[in-house]
Coordinates of C-alpha atoms and ligand atoms in Angstrom, one line a residue:
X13 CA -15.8 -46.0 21.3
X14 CA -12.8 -47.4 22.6
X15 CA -14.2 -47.1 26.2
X16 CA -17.1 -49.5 25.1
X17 CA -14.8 -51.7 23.6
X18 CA -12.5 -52.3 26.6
X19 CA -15.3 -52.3 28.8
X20 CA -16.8 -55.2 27.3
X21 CA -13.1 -56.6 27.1
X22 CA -12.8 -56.8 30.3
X23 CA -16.3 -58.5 31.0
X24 CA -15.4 -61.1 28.1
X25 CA -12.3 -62.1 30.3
X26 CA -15.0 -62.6 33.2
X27 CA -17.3 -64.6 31.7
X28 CA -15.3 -66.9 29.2
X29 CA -18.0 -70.0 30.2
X30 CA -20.4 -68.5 27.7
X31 CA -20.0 -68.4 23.9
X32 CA -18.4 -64.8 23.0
X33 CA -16.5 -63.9 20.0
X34 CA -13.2 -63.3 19.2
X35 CA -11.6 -59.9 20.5
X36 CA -11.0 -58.9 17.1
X37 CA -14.6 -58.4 16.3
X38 CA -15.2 -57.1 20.1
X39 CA -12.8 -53.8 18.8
X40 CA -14.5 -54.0 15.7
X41 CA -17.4 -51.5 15.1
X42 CA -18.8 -52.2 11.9
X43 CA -21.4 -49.4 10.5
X44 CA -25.3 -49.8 11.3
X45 CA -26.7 -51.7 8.8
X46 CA -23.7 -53.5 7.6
X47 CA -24.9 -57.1 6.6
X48 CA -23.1 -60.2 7.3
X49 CA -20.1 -58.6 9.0
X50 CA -17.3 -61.3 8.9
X51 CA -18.1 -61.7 12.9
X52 CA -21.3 -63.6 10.9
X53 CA -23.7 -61.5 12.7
X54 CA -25.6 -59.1 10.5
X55 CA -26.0 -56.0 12.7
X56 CA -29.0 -54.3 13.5
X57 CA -29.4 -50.9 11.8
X58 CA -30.5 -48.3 13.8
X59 CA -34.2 -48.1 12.9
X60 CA -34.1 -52.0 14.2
X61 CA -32.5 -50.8 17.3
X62 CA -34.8 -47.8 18.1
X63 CA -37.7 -50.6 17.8
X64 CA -35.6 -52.6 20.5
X65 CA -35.3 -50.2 22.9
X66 CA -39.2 -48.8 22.4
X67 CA -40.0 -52.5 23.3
X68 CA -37.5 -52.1 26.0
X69 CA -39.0 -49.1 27.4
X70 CA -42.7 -51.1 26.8
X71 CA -42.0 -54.0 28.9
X72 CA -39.4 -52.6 31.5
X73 CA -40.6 -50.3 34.4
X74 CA -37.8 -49.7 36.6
X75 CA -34.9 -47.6 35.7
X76 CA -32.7 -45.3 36.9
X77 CA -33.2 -41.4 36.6
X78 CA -30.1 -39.1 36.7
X79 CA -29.7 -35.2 37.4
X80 CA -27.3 -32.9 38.6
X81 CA -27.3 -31.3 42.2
X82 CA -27.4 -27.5 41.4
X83 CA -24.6 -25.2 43.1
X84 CA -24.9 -24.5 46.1
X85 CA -25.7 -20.9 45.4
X86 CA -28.6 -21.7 43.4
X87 CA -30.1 -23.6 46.6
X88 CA -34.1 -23.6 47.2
X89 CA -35.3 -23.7 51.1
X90 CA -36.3 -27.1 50.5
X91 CA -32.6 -28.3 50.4
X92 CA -32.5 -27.2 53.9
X93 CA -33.8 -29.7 55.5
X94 CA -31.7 -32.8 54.0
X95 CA -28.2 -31.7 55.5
X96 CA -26.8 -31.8 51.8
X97 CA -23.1 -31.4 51.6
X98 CA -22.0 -28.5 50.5
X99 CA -19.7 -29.8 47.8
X100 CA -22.3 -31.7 45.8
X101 CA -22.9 -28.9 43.5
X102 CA -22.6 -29.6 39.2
X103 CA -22.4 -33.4 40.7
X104 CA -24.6 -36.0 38.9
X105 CA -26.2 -38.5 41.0
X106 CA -28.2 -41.8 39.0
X107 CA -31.5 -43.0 41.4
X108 CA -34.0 -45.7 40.9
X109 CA -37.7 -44.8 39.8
X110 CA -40.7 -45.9 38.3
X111 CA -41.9 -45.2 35.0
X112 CA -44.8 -46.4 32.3
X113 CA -44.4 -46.8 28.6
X114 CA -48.1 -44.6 28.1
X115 CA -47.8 -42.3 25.4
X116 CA -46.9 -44.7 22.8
X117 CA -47.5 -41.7 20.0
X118 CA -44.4 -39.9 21.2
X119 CA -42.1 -42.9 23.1
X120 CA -42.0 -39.7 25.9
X121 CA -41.7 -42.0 29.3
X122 CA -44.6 -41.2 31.9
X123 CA -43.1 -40.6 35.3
X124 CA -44.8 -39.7 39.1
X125 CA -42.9 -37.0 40.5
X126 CA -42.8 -36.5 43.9
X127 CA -41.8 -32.9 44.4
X128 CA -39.4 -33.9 47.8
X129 CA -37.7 -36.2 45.7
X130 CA -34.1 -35.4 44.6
X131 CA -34.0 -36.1 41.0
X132 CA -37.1 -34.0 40.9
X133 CA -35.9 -31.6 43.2
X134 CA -33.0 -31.2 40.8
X135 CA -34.9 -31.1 37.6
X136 CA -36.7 -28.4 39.6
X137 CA -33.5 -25.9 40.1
X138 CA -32.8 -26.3 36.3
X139 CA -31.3 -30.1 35.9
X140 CA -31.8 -31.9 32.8
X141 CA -32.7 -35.5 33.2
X142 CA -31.5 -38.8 31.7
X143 CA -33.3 -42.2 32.1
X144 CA -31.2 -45.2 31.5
X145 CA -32.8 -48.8 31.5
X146 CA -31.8 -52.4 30.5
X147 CA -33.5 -55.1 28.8
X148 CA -33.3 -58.3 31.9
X149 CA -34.6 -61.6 30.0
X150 CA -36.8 -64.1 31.4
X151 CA -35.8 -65.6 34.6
X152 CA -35.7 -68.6 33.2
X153 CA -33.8 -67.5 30.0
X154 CA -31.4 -65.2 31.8
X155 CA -28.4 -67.2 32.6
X156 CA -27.9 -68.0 28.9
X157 CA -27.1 -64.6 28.2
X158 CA -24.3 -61.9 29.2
X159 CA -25.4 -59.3 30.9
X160 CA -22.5 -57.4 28.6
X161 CA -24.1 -58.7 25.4
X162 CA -27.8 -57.5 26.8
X163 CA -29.3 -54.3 25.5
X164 CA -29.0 -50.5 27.7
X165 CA -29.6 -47.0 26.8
X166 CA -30.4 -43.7 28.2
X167 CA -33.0 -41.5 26.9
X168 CA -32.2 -37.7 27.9
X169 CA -34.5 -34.9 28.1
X170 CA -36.2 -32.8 30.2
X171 CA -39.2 -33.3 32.8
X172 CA -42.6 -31.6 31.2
X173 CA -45.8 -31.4 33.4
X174 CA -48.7 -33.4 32.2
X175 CA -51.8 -31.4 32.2
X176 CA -55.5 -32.7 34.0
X177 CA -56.9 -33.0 31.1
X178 CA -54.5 -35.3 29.0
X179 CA -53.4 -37.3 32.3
X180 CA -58.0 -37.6 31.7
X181 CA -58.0 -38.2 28.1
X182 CA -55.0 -40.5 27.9
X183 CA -55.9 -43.0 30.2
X184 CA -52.6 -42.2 32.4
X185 CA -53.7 -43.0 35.7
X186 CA -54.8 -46.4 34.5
X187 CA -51.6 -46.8 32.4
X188 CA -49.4 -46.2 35.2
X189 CA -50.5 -48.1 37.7
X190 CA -51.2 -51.4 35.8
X191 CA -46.9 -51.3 35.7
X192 CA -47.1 -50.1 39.2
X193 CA -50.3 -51.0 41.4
X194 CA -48.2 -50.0 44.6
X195 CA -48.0 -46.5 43.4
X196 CA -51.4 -46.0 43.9
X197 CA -50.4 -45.2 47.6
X198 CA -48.6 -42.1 46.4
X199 CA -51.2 -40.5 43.1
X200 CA -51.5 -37.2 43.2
X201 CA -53.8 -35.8 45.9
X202 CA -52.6 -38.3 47.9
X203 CA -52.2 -37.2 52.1
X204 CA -48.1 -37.6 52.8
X205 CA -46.5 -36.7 49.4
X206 CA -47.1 -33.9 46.9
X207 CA -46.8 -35.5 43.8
X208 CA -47.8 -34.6 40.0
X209 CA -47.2 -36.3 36.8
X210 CA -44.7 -35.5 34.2
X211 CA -43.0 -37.0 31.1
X212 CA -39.5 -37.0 30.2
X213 CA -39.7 -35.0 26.8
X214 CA -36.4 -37.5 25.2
X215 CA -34.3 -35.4 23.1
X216 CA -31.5 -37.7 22.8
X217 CA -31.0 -41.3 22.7
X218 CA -27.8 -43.1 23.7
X219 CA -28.2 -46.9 23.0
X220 CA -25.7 -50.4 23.6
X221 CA -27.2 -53.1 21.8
X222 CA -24.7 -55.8 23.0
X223 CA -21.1 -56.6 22.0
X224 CA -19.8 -54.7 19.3
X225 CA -19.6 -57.2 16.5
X226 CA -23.2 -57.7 16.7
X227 CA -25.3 -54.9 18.0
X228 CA -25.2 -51.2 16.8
X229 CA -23.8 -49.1 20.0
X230 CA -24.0 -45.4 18.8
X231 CA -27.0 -42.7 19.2
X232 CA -30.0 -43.1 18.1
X233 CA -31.9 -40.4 16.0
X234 CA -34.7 -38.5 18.1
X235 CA -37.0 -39.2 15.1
X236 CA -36.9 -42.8 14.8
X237 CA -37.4 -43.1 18.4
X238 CA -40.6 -41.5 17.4
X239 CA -41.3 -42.7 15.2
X240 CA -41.5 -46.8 16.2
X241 CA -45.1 -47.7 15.5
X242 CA -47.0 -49.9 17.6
X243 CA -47.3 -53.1 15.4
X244 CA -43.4 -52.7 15.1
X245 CA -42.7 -52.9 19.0
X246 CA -45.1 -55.7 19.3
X247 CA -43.8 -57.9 16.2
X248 CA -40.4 -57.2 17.8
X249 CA -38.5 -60.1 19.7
X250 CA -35.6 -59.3 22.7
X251 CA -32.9 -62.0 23.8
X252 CA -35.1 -64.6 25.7
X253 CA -38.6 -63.8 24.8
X254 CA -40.3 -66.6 23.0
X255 CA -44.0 -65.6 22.0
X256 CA -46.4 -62.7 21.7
X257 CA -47.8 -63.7 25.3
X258 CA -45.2 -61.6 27.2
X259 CA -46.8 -58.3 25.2
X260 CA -48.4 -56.1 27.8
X261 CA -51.0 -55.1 25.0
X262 CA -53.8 -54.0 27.4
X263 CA -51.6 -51.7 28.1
X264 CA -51.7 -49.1 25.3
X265 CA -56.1 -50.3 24.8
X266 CA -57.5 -47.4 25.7
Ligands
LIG322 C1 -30.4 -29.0 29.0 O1 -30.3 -29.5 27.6 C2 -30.4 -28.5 26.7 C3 -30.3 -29.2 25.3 O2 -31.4 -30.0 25.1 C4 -29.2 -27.5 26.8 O3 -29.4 -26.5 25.9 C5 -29.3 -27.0 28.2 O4 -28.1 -26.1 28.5 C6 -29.3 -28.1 29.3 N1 -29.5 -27.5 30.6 C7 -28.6 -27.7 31.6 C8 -28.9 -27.1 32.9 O5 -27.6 -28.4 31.4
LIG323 C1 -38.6 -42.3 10.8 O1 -37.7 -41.3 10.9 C2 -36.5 -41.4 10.1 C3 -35.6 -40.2 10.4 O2 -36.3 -39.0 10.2 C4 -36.9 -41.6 8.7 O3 -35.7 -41.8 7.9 C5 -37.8 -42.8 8.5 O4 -38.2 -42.9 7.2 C6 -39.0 -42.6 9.4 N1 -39.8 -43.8 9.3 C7 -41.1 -43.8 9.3 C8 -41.8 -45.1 9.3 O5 -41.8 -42.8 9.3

């Protein structure tokens, strides 16, 4: 807790041209839940903020997946032929990817794995996996806000195949590439790349609302990730959205 707060500190003292509050309240972590918090914000409780970040994870496709390089002991032959140091081993490296919000049931994220990949290739030899994504506003809303006081989180898990059938009976191809029409050039079955599709099964859920005084920062309960229904993800509103338009809501009609 005390990292969070002098990390946003230290942002505050960078961005002073925008309305922040006092440091007091920045050290100040008030329970989830706790209304009317002298800062005058009432702060989400955690339900509230496990219905953010399923929005989040509904209208955001890009984040960044991180693993852990195995030891070097534990190599597979297909390390050989990227000339990875030899030291890299129990080191976690964070890389961009694609994903879909398209199994609303569960909130599990719907990733294309490319087997040469590294974060694959790593989840492969054993790695668990942690997505982390941001909430990014509006362009045209986005310069009223700071970044610092903007929503993050990390979901970790672990990568599960997704069989034929359900990638069939869920509509997963479709899903998918509606957030990502280039990624048609790598589906599976595709001539260059072996790919296959997975879901991140989220165990955990790590989650920064904003500043301190007004946004619960703290984990979230795997079950009320879960447990978000659809009509609360699309009643919900983020920082710089303004109507119901911007809800992606052909996305989950199956
Ligand atoms: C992956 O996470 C589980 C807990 O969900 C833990 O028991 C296991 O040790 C982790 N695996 C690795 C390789 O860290
Ligand atoms: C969601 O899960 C939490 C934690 O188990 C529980 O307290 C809450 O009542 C559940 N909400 C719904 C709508 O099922």
């Amino acid at each position: 807790m005390r990292f969070h707060a002098l990390a946003i500190l230290s942002s505050v003292q960078l961005t002073t041209s925008l309305t922040l509050p006092h440091f007091q309240t920045i050290f100040s972590y008030p329970s989830p839940g706790a209304s009317l918090y002298d800062s005058g914000y009432d702060i989400p409780s955690v339900h509230e903020s496990a219905v953010q970040a399923r929005r989040i994870l509904h209208l955001e496709n890009i984040g960044t997946l991180s693993t852990i390089f195995p030891s070097s002991s534990s190599r597979s032959d297909s390390t050989a032929f990227e000339n990875r140091p030899s030291d890299v081993g129990g080191t976690p490296i964070g890389l961009m990817d694609y994903f879909g919000d398209c199994e609303p049931s569960t909130g599990n994220p719907t990733i294309l794995a490319i087997d040469i990949a590294t974060s694959f290739k790593n989840a492969a030899a054993g790695s668990n996996i942690t997505l982390s994504l941001r909430w990014h506003p509006p362009d045209a809303h986005a310069r009223k806000y700071s970044t610092a006081n903007l929503p993050r989180y990390s979901l970790v898990g672990y990568l599960e195949d997704i069989k034929d059938q359900e990638v069939k009976e869920q509509g997963l191809v479709g899903c998918f590439t509606k957030y990502h029409p280039d990624a048609r050039g790598w589906l599976p079955g595709n001539k260059i790349h072996e790919s296959h599709w997975v879901r991140l099964v989220v165990q955990e859920v790590y989650w920064i609302g904003g500043f301190g005084d007004r946004a619960y920062i703290g984990w979230i309960p795997v079950e009320e990730w879960r447990n978000v229904t659809r009509g609360e993800v699309e009643e919900c509103r983020l920082p710089g959205e303004q109507d119901t338009k911007f809800f992606l809501s052909h996305l989950w009609n199956r």
